[in-house]
Each structure stands twice: as C-alpha cells, then as structure tokens.
Coordinates of C-alpha atoms in Angstrom, one line a residue:
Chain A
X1 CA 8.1 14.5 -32.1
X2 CA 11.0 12.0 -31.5
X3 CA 12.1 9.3 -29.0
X4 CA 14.9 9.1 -26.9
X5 CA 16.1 6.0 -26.0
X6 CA 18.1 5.0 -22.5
X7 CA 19.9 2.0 -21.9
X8 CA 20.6 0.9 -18.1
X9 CA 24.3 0.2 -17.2
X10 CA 23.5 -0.7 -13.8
X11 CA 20.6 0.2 -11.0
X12 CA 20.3 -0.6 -8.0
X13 CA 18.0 -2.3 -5.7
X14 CA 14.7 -0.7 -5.8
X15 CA 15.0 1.8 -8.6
X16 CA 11.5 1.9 -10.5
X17 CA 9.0 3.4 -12.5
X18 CA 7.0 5.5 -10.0
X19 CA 4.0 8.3 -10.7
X20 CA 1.3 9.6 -9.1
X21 CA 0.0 6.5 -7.8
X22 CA -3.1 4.5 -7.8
X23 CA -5.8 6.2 -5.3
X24 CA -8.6 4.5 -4.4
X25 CA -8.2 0.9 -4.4
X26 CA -7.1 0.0 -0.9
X27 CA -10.4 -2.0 -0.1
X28 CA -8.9 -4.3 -2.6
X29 CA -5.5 -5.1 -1.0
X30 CA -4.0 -2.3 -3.2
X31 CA -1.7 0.5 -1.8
X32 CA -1.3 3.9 -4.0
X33 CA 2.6 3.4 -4.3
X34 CA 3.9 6.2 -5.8
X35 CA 7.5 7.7 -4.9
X36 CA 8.8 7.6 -1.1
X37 CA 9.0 11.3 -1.4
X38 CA 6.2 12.6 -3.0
X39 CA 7.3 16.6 -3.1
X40 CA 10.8 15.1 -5.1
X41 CA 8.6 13.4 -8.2
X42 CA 5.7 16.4 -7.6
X43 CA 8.9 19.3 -7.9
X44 CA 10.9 17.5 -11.1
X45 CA 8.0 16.9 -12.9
X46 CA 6.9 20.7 -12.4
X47 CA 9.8 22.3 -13.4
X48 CA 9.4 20.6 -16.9
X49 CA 5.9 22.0 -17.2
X50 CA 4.1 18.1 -17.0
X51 CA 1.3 16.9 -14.5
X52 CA 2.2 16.2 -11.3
X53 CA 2.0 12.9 -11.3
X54 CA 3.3 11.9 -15.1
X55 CA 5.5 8.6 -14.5
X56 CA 9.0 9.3 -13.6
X57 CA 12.0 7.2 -12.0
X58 CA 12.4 6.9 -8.6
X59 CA 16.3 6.3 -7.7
X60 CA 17.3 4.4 -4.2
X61 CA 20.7 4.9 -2.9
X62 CA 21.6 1.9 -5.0
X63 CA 22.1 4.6 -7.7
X64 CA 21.6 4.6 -11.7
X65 CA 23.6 4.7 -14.5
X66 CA 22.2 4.7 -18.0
X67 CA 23.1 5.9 -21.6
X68 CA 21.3 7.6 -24.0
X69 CA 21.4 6.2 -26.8
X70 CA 18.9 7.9 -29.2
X71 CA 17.5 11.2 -29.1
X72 CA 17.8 14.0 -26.7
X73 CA 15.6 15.3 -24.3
X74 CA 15.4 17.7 -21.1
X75 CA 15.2 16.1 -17.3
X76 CA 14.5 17.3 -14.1
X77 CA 15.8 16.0 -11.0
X78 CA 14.6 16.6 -7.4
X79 CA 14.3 14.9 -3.4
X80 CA 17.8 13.8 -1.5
X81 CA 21.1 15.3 -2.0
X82 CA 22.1 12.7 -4.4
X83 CA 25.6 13.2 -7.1
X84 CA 23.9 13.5 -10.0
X85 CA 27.1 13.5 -13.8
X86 CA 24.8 14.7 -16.8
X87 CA 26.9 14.0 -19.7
X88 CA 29.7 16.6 -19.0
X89 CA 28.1 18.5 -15.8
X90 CA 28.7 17.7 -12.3
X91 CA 25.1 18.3 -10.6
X92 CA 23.3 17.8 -7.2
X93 CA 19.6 16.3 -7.2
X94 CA 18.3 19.9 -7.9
X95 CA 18.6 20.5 -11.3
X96 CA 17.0 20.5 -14.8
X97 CA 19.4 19.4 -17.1
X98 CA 19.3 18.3 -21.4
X99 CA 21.0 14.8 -22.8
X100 CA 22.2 14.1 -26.0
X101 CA 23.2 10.7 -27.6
X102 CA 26.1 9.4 -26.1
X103 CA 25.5 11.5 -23.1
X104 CA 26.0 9.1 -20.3
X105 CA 23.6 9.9 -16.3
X106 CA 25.4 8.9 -13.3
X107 CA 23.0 9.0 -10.2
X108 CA 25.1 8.0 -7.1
X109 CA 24.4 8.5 -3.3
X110 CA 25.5 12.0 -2.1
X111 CA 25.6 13.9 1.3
X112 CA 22.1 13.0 2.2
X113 CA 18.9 12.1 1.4
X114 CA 17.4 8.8 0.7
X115 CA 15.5 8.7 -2.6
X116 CA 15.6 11.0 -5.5
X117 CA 13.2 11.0 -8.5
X118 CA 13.8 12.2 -11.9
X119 CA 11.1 13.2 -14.4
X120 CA 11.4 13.3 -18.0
X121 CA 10.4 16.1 -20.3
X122 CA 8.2 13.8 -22.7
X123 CA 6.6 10.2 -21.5
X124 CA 7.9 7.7 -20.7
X125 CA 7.0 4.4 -22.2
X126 CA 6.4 2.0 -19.3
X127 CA 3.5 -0.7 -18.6
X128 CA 1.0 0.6 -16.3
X129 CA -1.6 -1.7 -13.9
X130 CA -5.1 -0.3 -13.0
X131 CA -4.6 2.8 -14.6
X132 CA -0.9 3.7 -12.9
X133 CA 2.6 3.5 -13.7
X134 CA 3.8 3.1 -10.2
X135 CA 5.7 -0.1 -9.4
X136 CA 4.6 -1.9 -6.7
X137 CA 7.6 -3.7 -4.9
X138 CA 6.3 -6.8 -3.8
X139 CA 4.4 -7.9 -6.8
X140 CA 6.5 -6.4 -9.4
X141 CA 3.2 -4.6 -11.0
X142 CA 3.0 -1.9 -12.7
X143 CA 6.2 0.1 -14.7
X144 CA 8.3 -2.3 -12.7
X145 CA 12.0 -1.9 -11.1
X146 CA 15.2 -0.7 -13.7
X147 CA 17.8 -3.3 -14.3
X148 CA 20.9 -3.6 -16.2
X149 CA 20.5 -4.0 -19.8
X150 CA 17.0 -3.0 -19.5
X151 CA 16.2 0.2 -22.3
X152 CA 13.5 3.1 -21.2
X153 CA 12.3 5.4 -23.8
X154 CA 11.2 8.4 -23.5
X155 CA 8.1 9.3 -26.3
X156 CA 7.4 12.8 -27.5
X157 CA 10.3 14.3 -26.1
X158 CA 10.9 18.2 -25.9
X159 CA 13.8 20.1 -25.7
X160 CA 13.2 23.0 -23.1
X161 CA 16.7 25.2 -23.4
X162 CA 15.6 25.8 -19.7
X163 CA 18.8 24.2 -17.9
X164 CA 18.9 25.7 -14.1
X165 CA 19.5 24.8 -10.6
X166 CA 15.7 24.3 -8.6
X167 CA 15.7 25.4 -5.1
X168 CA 15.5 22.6 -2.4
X169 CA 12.6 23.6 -0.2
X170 CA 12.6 23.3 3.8
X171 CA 10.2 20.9 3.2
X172 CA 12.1 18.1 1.4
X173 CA 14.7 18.1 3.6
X174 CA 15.3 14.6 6.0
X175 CA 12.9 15.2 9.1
X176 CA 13.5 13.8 12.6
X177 CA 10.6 15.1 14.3
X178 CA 7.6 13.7 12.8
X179 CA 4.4 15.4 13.7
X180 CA 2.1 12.3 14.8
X181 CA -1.9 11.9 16.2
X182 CA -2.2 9.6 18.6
X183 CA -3.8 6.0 18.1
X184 CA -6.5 4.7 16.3
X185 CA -4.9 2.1 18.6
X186 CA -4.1 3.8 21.8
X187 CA -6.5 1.3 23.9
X188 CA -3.9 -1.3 23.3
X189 CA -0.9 -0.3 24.6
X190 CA 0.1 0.3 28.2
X191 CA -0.3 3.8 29.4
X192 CA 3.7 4.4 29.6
X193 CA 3.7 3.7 25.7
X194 CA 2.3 6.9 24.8
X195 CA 5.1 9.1 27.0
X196 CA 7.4 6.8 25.6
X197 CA 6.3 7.3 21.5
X198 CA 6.2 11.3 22.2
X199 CA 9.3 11.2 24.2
X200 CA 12.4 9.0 23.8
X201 CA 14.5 9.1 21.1
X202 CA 14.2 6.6 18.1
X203 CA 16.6 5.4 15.5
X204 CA 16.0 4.6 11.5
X205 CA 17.1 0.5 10.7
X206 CA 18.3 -0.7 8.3
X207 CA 15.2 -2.3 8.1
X208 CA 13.6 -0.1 5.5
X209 CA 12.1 -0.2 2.2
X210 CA 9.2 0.9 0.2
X211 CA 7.1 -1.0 2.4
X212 CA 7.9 0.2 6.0
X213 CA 10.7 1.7 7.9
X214 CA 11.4 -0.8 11.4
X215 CA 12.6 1.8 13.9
X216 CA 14.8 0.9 17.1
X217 CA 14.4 2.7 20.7
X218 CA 12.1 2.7 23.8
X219 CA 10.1 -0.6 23.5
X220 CA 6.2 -0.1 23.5
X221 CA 4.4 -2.1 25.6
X222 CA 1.3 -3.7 25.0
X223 CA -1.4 -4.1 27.5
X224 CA -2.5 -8.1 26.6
X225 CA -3.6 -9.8 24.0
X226 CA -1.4 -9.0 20.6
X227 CA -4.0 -10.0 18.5
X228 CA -6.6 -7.4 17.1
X229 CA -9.2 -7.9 13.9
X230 CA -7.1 -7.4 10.8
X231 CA -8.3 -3.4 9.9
X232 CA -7.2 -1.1 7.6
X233 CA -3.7 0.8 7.5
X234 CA -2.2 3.8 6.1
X235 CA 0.7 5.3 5.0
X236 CA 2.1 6.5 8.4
X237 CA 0.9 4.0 10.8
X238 CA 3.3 3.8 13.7
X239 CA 2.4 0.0 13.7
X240 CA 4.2 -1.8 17.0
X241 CA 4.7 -5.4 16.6
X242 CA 5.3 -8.4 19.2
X243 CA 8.7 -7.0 20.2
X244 CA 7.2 -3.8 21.1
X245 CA 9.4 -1.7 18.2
X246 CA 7.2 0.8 16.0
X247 CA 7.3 0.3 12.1
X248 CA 6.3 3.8 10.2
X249 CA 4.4 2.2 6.8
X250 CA 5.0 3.8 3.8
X251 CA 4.0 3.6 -0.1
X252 CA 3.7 0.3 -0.7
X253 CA 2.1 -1.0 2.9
X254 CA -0.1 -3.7 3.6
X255 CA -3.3 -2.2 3.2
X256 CA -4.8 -4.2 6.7
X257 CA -3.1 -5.6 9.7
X258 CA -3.5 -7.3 12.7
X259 CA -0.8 -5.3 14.4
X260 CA -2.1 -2.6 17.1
X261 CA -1.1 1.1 15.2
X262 CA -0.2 3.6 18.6
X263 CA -0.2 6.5 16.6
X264 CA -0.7 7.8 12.6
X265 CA 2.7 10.7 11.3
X266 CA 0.6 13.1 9.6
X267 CA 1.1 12.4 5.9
X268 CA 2.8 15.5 4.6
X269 CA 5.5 14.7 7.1
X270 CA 6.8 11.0 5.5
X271 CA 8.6 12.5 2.4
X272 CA 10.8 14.0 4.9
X273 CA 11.0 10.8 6.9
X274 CA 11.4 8.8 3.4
X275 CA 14.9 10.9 3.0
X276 CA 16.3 9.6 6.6
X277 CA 18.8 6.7 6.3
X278 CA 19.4 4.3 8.6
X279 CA 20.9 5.3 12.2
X280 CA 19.6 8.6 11.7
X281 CA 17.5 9.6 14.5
X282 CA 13.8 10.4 14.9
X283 CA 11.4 11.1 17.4
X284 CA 7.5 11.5 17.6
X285 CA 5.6 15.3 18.7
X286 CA 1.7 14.2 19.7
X287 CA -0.2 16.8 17.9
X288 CA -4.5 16.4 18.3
X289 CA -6.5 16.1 15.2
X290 CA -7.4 19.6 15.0
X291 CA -3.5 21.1 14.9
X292 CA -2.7 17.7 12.0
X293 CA -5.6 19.5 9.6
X294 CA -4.2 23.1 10.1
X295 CA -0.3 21.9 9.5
X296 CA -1.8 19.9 6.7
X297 CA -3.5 23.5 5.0
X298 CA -0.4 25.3 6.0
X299 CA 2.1 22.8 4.2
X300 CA 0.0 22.7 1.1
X301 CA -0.4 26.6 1.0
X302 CA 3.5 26.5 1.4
X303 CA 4.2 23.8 -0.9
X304 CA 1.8 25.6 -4.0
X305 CA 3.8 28.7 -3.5
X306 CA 7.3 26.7 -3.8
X307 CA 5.8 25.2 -6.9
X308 CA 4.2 27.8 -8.9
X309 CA 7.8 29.8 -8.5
X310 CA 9.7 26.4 -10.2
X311 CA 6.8 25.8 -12.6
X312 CA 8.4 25.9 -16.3
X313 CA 5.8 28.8 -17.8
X314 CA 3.8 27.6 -20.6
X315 CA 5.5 28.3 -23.8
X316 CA 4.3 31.8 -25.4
Chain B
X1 CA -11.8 4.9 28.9
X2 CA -14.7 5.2 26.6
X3 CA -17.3 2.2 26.4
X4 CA -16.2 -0.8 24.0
X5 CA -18.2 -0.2 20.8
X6 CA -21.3 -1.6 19.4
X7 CA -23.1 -2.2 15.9
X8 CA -25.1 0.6 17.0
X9 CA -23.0 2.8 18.9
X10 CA -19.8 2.6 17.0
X11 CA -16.9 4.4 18.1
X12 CA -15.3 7.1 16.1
X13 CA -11.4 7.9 16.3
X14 CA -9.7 10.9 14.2
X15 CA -6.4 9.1 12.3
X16 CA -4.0 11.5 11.2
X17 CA -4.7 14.5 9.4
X18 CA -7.0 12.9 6.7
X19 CA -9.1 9.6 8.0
X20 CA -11.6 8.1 10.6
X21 CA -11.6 5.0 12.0
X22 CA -14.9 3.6 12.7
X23 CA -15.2 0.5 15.3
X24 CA -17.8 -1.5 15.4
X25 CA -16.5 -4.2 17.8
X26 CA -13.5 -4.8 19.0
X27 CA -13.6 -8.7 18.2
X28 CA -14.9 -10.6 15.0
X29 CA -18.8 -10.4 15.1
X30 CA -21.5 -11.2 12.4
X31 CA -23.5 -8.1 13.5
X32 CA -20.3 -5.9 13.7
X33 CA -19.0 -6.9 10.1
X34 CA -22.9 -6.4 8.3
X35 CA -22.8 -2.5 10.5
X36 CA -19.1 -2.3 8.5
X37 CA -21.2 -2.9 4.8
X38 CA -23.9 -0.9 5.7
X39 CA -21.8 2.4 6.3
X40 CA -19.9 1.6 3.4
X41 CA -22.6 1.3 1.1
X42 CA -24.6 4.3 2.3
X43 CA -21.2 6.2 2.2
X44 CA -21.0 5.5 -1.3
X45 CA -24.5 6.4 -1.7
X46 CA -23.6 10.0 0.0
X47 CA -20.5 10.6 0.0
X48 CA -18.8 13.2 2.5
X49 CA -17.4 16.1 1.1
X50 CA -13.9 15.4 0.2
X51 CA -13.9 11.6 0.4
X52 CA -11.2 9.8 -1.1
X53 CA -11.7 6.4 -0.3
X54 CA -13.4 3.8 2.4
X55 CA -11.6 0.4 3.2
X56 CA -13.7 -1.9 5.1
X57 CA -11.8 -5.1 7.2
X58 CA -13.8 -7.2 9.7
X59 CA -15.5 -4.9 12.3
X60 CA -14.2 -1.3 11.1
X61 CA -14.5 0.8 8.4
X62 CA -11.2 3.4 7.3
X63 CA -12.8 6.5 5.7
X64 CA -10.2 8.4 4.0
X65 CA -10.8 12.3 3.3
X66 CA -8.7 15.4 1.3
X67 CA -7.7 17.5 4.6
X68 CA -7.9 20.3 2.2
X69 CA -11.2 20.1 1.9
X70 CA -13.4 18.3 5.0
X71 CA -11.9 17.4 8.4
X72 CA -12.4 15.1 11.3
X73 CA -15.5 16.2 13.1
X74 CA -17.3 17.1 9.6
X75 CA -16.7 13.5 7.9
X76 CA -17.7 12.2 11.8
X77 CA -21.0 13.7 11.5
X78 CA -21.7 12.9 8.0
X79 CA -21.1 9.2 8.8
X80 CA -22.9 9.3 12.1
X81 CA -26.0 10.7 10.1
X82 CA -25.7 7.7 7.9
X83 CA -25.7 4.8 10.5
X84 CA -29.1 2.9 10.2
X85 CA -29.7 4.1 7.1
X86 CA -31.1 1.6 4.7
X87 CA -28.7 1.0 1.4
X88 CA -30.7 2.4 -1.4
X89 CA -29.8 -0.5 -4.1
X90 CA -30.3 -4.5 -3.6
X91 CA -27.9 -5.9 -0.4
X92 CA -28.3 -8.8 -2.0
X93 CA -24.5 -10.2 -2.6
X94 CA -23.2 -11.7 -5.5
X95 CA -22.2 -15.6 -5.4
X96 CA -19.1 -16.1 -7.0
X97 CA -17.5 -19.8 -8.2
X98 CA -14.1 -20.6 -7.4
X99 CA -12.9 -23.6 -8.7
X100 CA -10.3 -25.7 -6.5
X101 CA -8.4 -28.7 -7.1
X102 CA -7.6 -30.6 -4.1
X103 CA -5.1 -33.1 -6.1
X104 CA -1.2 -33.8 -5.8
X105 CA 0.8 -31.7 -6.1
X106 CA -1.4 -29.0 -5.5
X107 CA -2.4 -29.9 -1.5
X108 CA 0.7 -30.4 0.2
X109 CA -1.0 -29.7 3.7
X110 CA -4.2 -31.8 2.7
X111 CA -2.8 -34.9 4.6
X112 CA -1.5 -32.8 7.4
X113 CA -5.1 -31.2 8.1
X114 CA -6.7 -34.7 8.0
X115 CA -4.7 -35.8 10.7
X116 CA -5.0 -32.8 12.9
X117 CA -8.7 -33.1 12.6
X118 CA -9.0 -36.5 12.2
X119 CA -10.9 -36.6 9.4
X120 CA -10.1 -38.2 6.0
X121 CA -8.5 -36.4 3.1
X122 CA -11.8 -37.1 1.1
X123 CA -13.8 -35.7 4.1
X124 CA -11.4 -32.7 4.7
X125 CA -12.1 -31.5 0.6
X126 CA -16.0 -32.1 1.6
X127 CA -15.9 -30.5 4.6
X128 CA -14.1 -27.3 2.7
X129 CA -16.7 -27.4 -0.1
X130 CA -19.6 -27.5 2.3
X131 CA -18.2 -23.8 4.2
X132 CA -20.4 -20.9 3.4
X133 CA -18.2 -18.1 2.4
X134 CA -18.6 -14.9 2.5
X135 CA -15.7 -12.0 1.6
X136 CA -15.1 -10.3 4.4
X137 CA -12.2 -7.8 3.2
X138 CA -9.1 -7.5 0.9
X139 CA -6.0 -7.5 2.8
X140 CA -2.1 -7.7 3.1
X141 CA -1.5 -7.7 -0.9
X142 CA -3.3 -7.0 -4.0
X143 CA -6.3 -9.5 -4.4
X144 CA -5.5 -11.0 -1.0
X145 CA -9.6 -11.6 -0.3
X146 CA -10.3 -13.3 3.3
X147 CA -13.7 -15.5 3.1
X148 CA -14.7 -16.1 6.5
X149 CA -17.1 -19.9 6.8
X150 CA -14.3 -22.1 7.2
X151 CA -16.3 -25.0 9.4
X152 CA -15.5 -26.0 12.7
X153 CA -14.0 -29.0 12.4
X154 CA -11.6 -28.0 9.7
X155 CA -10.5 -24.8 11.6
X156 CA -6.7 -25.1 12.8
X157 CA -3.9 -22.3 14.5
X158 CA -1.9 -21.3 11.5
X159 CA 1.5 -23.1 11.2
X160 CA 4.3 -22.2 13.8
X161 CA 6.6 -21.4 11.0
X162 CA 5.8 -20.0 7.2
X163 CA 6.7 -21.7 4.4
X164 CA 8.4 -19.9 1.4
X165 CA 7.6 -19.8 -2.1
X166 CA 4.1 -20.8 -2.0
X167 CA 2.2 -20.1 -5.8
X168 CA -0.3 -17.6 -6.7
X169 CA -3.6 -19.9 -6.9
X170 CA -3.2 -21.7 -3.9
X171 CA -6.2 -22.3 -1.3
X172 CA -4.9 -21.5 1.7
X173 CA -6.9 -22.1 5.4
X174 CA -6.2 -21.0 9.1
X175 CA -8.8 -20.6 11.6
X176 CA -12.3 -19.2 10.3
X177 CA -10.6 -18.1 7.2
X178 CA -9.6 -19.2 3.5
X179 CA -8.0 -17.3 0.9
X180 CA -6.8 -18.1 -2.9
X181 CA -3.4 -16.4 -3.3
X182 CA -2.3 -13.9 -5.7
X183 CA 1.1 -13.3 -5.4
X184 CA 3.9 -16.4 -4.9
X185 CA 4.3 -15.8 -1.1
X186 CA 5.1 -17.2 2.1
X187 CA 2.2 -18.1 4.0
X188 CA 1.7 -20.0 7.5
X189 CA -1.7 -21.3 6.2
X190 CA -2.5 -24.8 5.4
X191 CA -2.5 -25.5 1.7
X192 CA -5.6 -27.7 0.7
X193 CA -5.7 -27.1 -2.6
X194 CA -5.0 -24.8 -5.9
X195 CA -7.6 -22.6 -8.1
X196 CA -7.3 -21.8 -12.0
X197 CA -9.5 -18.8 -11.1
X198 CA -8.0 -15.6 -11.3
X199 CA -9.1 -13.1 -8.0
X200 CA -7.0 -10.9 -10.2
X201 CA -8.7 -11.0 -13.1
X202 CA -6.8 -8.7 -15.4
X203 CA -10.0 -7.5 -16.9
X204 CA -10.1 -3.8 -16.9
X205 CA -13.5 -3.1 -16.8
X206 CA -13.7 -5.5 -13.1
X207 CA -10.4 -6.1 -11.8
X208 CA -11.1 -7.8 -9.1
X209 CA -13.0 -10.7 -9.3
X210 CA -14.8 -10.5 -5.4
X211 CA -16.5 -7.3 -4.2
X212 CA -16.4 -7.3 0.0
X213 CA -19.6 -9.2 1.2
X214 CA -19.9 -11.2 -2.1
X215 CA -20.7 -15.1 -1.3
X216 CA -18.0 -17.6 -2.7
X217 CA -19.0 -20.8 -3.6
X218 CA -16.2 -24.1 -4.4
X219 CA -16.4 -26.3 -7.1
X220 CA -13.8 -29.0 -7.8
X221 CA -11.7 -29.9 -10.3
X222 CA -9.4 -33.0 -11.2
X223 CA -6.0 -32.4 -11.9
X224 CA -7.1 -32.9 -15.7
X225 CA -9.8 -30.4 -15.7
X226 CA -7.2 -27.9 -13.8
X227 CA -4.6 -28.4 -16.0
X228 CA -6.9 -27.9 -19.4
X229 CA -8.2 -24.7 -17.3
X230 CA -4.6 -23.2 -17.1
X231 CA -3.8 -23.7 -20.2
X232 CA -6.7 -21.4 -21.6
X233 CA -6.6 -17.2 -21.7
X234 CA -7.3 -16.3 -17.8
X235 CA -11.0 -15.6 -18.6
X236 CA -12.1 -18.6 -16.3

C-alpha cells in the first residue's frame, strides 16, 4: 500500500473536495453539499470499484492542473465534456486513466458541461466535518476548495490496469427542460405566474454557484406581501425573489428562507441543470406529484443499469 | 383556494418527488410553532417508512422521504395519524447559557439601538438579558439558530443596508429575533454584543450546541472575562 502525492499548479474558483454529502442535518442550518452533479462523482467513483460516495474532486470550469509527484495511481473521470491531458493522453471527462510520477493532469473547460468530478482509485486524505468530506462553499468546512501550491494525497492507492473510455449516459447530459411540481408556494404568486414558470422561456446567469443558479426571463409576479415565515428549502426550490426572477437552489442552499418557492425541479433533474452554463436556456414542464415519484423510480432503475455495466468487477 | 391552515388542521402540500410541506399557519404563532415540535418529535418517535430527514422553521415542518421507497400520500397519512399525539419522552426543553459581552468593540450598534428606542445603553443590555428565548429553528448557514423573545421595546426593522464582514460570535437582533453568528458574514441586524460560546461546538458527540425548542438564557461578561474565555480550548 503506497501514497501518491499531487501538487496543485493552479485551480480555479470553486474546485473542492466533494463526496457523498452530509444527509440529515438540515434542521441545523446544514445543507448535504456534495458535487453539483451527483451522477458525475456517483459514475467515476464506480468505475474504480469504490463506494459511491468516497471523497472525490469536483472541477468548475476554472479548471485544474496538478502534478504527481509521488506514487502512481488509477483515476476516473466523469460529468461535463471537459479536456481532460493525463500525462501523455489527450482525454474527454469520460475516462479512467493511470498516473505516474512526473505525470502532469490538465483539466480545462471543453465543449460543454459545467462541472466534472474525478475520483481516485485509493482515498484521498482530506479533513472531513460531521462525518463528510464535502466542502461547503460559504464556510470553507469540510475537505475545503484546491488552490495553488496546495498538495492532495492519495492513501492506499491501487493500480487497476483497467484504462478505458466510460459511456456518457443521456442522463448526464445538460438539461433545459426541467421537470418541476408546482409550489409549496403557489398561494403567493399571482395566478399568471404559474403559466408563466411552465411556459416562457428562461435563461441560465451568470449568477451561479454552488449555492443557487439566478435565472433571467418572464418576471413572476407576486400577489402582496413579500414576506413569508422563514421555512425550510431544498435543493431545487424555484425560489422567486423581490424582482420577481426564479433562483433554482442547489448543493450548498440555505437550508430556510423567507422567499416564496413557486415550484420544486424534481431532484434527479439538477445534475443535468448543474451542467448548463450561463445563457443557456431552460424552461419548466409542471408535472403533479404522482408523475415526479414514477420519473424518480424510472431514472433510478435507469441509472442502476448504467452503473452496474461501468462498475470495475471485483477482483477474482 | 383551500382554507388558511390551523394548529389543528394543518395543510399538507406534496414538494417535489421526495418531501411534504406541512403548514401550520401562515404567520408566526406560538400555537403554530409548539404543533411544528410536536410532529417533529412524534415523527421521530415513528418514523415514516423511508424518512430521511424533518427540518422544522417557525410554523412548518419539511419532511423529507426516499421516493424509492414511500411517496406523497403515504408519508401524508403517516403524519396526519400522528397529529395530537402526545411525545412519548419529557417536552421539557433544555435551558442553555450563552454568554454575551456587550462591551467596546464588541457592540458597534449598542448606541444606535439606545437611541432608536430611547432607552440607555445600560438599559438596552438589561432589556436583552431580561428576553425569554426560546430556539425556534436553524436557518440560512450552519449553526445559524433564531431565538425568538426579543422584548418589545428593544424590537427594530433590520438595517436598510447590510454591513460586511461582521465576526462569527456576534449577537445580532432584528425584530422578535436574536441570533449568535457562526460564520464571518454580512448581516442587516443590529450588533449588541459578542459571545465566547461556540453554537458550533466542534464536539462530535453534540455538534450543535441548541436543539430547536431549547430555552437560551444570557449571562454577561466584561471584556476581561471575554477575552480570558477566548483564549481557552472552545469547550465554554
């Protein structure tokens, strides 16, 4: 069992330790984090044969460049059609690939896509805060954000001799058309808002992080008083603030607000979302609560399927 | 239009694929807020097959579920057979201490808040002290714990414009409501004072220092005390 050791030439803005998350603790002010596009960190860290949710890197467009300085170990990569240089191959973001020393990993913005998340084939060595690895933005908490200079190792690294190309699934490609259920604050909009969510066109800003995406289009009109009791948000609240222009929420929301929400996207559509840049466009299909549980079995039946044909096979 | 909703006729409203909203009132209400515990602890009691969390705020309760494994209308009835039924443990909140000190330069809005409700800086701190708080949720950021009991006469509208940069520790007022930061923030609350105590306790075992509906209680601190409690482990 060996190390291997990465030293950061430059990352940009928002590049951070990310994993499965930390469930369970919104009643105290805490999101779950984890990656923008769950399916990306889910996929890479599947094809090297480790949990789902083992602690990975999660790259913005910013990009990444590091060095491996000690050691050798197999990666995967997946989410976003990123340009990925592995020492002397020219990749996309679908790929499991092997580093040596002195092997250099350019991660640069590609053709699309948003995030990408890479997943190392041993574990990486990263604080964690109430049990999870996953950096959240605004405190720092957690494996925190990559910058230059910074060093990552990698414990207990494995070699797989498994280098290959991994399918990108329909499902982690950038989605427009986000299927959404209507309210829980329907009451407080006027009744032209809800044609208006389901029916004009929106635009990504460039008002997005790990927090929220601000979206631009149709304004939403409220029917009074702005002010509601603070109550509890999720990932995927359409929240609509004083200007009438909806905010989708994503992995590192607030966890209450006193914004009215008009609708909630169901959840397995945001990793699709997470991979839209700004100007693209998006629009809103009402769905009722009934049709968001049966896509949500659907998807999952899918997405197992997808998986268990990239899953690395236990060694014989 | 459905009817508004009540303590005991709360409304129910699917969210998504995986949650329920549950209203209790649609403004802030005593009665609304102790409906919100209620379900929450019974919930905990008997939880709902495939329950992943419950987030309680002011007059609602979030209950998250696995869509894989429950759905709307089943978690709806499971919670509807749960209103009015009595918590199995003590109700009986905790009372937690929170030390403030309400000393330069920890109070920059202390002389601010006397003038707006003309009272004295001395009888502004009193005032504070005397509130009877209670937690009524976590919100906006890790830790972020709103105690509603702020009295009358030191409730103010929040500022017209935040102010950067303000530390993790500071007590913080607007309306009905105080808070002791977490995070170095912008806030548009009045800053009366700052606490040693951590809400975010970095203990393990009880990360956070305040369960909702726990009582809070202020004691202050001079500057001295403060600065001798900073300089010790966080273990308050």
């Amino acid at each position: 069992m060996t190390d291997a050791v990465f030293q950061i030439r430059s990352a940009g803005p928002l590049v951070s330790v990310q994993d499965g998350g930390r469930p369970g603790l919104m009643r105290f002010g805490v999101p779950n984090s984890g990656p923008m596009d769950r399916k990306a960190l889910t996929i890479a860290n599947t094809a090297l044969g480790n949990p789902a949710g083992a602690a990975g890197i999660e790259v913005s467009l910013g990009g990444l460049v590091m060095d491996l300085v000690e050691g050798a170990v197999t990666l995967a990569i997946a989410g976003g059609g990123f340009i990925v240089e592995a020492g002397a191959q020219r990749l996309g973001s679908w790929a499991v690939f092997t580093l040596r020393a002195g092997d250099t990993l350019t991660i640069r913005r590609g053709p699309w896509g948003a995030w990408t998340c890479l997943a190392f084939a041993g574990a990486l060595d990263t604080p964690t805060w109430l049990g999870s690895a996953s950096t959240h933005a605004l405190s720092g908490f957690g494996g925190g954000r990559l910058k230059a200079g910074d060093t990552l190792t990698v414990r207990n690294t494995r070699l797989l001799d498994d280098d290959r190309l991994l399918p990108c699934p329909v499902s982690a490609r950038p989605r427009n058309r986000l299927h959404a259920v209507f309210g829980p604050q329907g009451r407080c909009f006027v009744p032209e808002a809800r044609g208006a969510l389901f029916g004009a066109p929106y635009q990504v800003t460039d008002a997005a992080d790990r927090m929220g995406v601000r979206l631009r289009g149709s304004p939403l009109e409220l029917n009074g008083a702005l002010s509601i009791p603070s109550e509890p948000i999720l990932r995927g609240s359409v929240q609509v603030a004083g200007d009438g222009m909806p905010a989708v929420l994503m992995a590192d929301h607030q966890t209450t607000g006193g914004y009215p929400k008009i609708a909630t996207v169901l959840a397995d559509d945001l990793d699709g979302f997470a991979q839209l840049r700004p100007r693209d466009p998006v629009g809103f299909i009402e769905i009722s609560p009934e049709r968001a549980v049966a896509i949500a079995r659907q998807r999952a039946q899918s997405f197992a399927t997808y998986l268990s044909s990239i899953a690395r096979r236990a060694s014989a | 239009m459905t009817a508004a909703p009540t303590p005991a006729r709360p409304r129910f409203t699917p969210v998504a694929d995986h949650a329920v909203l549950v209203e209790f009132a649609e403004a802030i209400d005593d009665d609304a807020h102790a409906a919100v515990l209620a379900l929450d602890r019974a919930l905990t009691d008997a939880p709902c097959t495939g329950l992943r969390e419950s987030v309680p705020a002011f007059v609602n309760l979030l209950v998250d579920f696995d869509p894989l494994l429950s759905d709307h209308a089943a978690v709806t009835a499971h919670l509807t057979a749960l209103l009015g039924v009595k918590a199995g443990r003590s109700a009986a909140p905790a009372l937690r201490e929170v030390t403030v000190c309400y000393e330069p330069p920890f109070a920059p809005d202390l002389d601010a808040v006397a003038r707006q409700t003309g009272l004295s800086p001395e009888a502004v701190v009193n005032a504070h002290l005397l509130g009877d708080y209670r937690v009524f949720m976590y919100g906006f950021a890790p830790g972020y714990a709103y105690l509603a009991g702020v009295p009358e006469a030191l409730r103010l509208d929040r500022k017209p414009t935040p102010v950067r940069g303000v530390p993790a520790g500071s007590v913080i007022i607007a309306g009905p409501q105080c808070l002791v930061t977490t995070l170095t923030m912008p806030t548009g609350w009045w800053i009366i004072g700052r606490s040693p105590t951590r809400i975010l306790t970095g203990d393990e075992a009880r990360p956070f220092l305040f369960d909702v509906g726990d009582r809070v209680q202020f004691r202050r601190v001079s500057a001295d005390d403060f600065a001798r409690m900073e300089s010790r482990p966080a273990d308050d």
